[in-house]
CSV table of C-alpha atoms in Angstrom, one decimal:
chain,number,residue,atom,x,y,z
V,446,MET,CA,-10.9,16.4,-15.5
V,447,VAL,CA,-9.1,18.1,-12.7
V,448,GLU,CA,-5.4,18.4,-12.9
V,449,CYS,CA,-3.6,17.8,-9.6
V,450,ARG,CA,-0.3,19.5,-9.1
V,451,PRO,CA,1.9,18.3,-6.3
V,452,THR,CA,3.3,20.7,-3.8
V,453,SER,CA,6.3,20.2,-1.5
V,454,HIS,CA,3.8,19.7,1.4
V,455,ASP,CA,2.0,16.9,-0.5
V,456,SER,CA,5.3,15.2,-1.2
V,457,ILE,CA,6.3,15.2,2.4
V,458,LEU,CA,2.9,13.8,3.4
V,459,VAL,CA,3.0,11.0,0.9
V,460,ALA,CA,6.5,10.1,2.0
V,461,GLN,CA,5.3,9.6,5.6
V,462,ARG,CA,4.1,6.1,6.4
V,463,ILE,CA,0.9,5.3,8.4
V,464,PRO,CA,2.0,3.8,11.8
V,465,ALA,CA,1.3,0.1,12.3
V,466,TRP,CA,-1.9,-0.4,14.3
V,467,PRO,CA,-3.2,-3.7,15.5
V,468,ALA,CA,-5.6,-4.9,12.7
V,469,ALA,CA,-8.0,-6.2,15.3
V,470,SER,CA,-8.7,-2.7,16.6
V,471,LEU,CA,-10.0,-1.5,13.2
V,472,ALA,CA,-13.2,-2.5,11.3
V,473,GLY,CA,-12.3,-4.8,8.4
V,474,TRP,CA,-12.8,-2.3,5.6
V,475,LEU,CA,-10.7,0.3,7.4
V,476,THR,CA,-7.8,-2.2,7.5
V,477,ASP,CA,-8.2,-2.7,3.8
V,478,VAL,CA,-8.3,1.0,3.2
V,479,LEU,CA,-5.1,1.6,5.2
V,480,ARG,CA,-3.4,-1.2,3.2
V,481,VAL,CA,-4.1,0.5,-0.1
V,482,ALA,CA,-4.1,4.2,1.0
V,483,GLY,CA,-0.4,4.7,0.5
V,484,GLY,CA,-0.6,3.5,-3.2
V,485,ILE,CA,-3.7,5.6,-3.9
V,486,ALA,CA,-2.1,8.6,-2.2
V,487,GLU,CA,1.0,8.3,-4.3
V,488,GLU,CA,-1.1,8.0,-7.5
V,489,LEU,CA,-3.2,11.1,-6.6
V,490,VAL,CA,-0.4,13.0,-4.9
V,491,ILE,CA,-2.3,13.4,-1.6
V,492,SER,CA,-1.8,12.2,2.0
V,493,PRO,CA,-2.8,8.6,2.9
V,494,ASN,CA,-5.0,10.1,5.7
V,495,THR,CA,-6.8,12.2,3.0
V,496,VAL,CA,-7.5,8.9,1.1
V,497,VAL,CA,-9.0,7.4,4.2
V,498,ARG,CA,-11.1,10.5,4.8
V,499,HIS,CA,-12.4,10.5,1.2
V,500,VAL,CA,-13.3,6.8,1.3
V,501,SER,CA,-15.2,7.4,4.5
V,502,ASN,CA,-17.1,10.3,3.0
V,503,ILE,CA,-17.8,8.3,-0.2
V,504,LEU,CA,-19.2,5.4,1.8
V,505,ALA,CA,-21.4,7.8,3.9
V,506,ASN,CA,-22.6,9.8,0.9
V,507,THR,CA,-23.5,6.8,-1.2
V,508,GLY,CA,-25.0,4.8,1.7
V,509,SER,CA,-22.6,2.0,0.8
V,510,ALA,CA,-21.6,-0.7,3.4
V,511,ASN,CA,-18.2,-1.2,1.7
V,512,ARG,CA,-15.9,-0.1,-1.1
V,513,THR,CA,-17.3,-2.6,-3.6
V,514,GLU,CA,-20.8,-1.2,-3.2
V,515,ALA,CA,-19.5,2.3,-3.5
V,516,ALA,CA,-17.6,1.4,-6.7
V,517,ARG,CA,-20.9,0.8,-8.5
V,518,TYR,CA,-21.4,4.5,-8.4
V,519,ALA,CA,-18.2,5.1,-10.3
V,520,SER,CA,-19.1,2.8,-13.2
């Protein structure tokens, strides 16, 4: 298990909010990711943008169409 230690930079990034975008301009799963990214970011002490990037990478690397499919790899 990797231990994550927050830095002052991480705290500032987590405190920032993702600006509100029109949901219609995003793919459905991206809207879902953005909704939960803040909570995940706080839990992992990383930026919400980093969460979105990691989810995109996970989907691409697993060939998954959505987060539900990708979650099968974690179990």
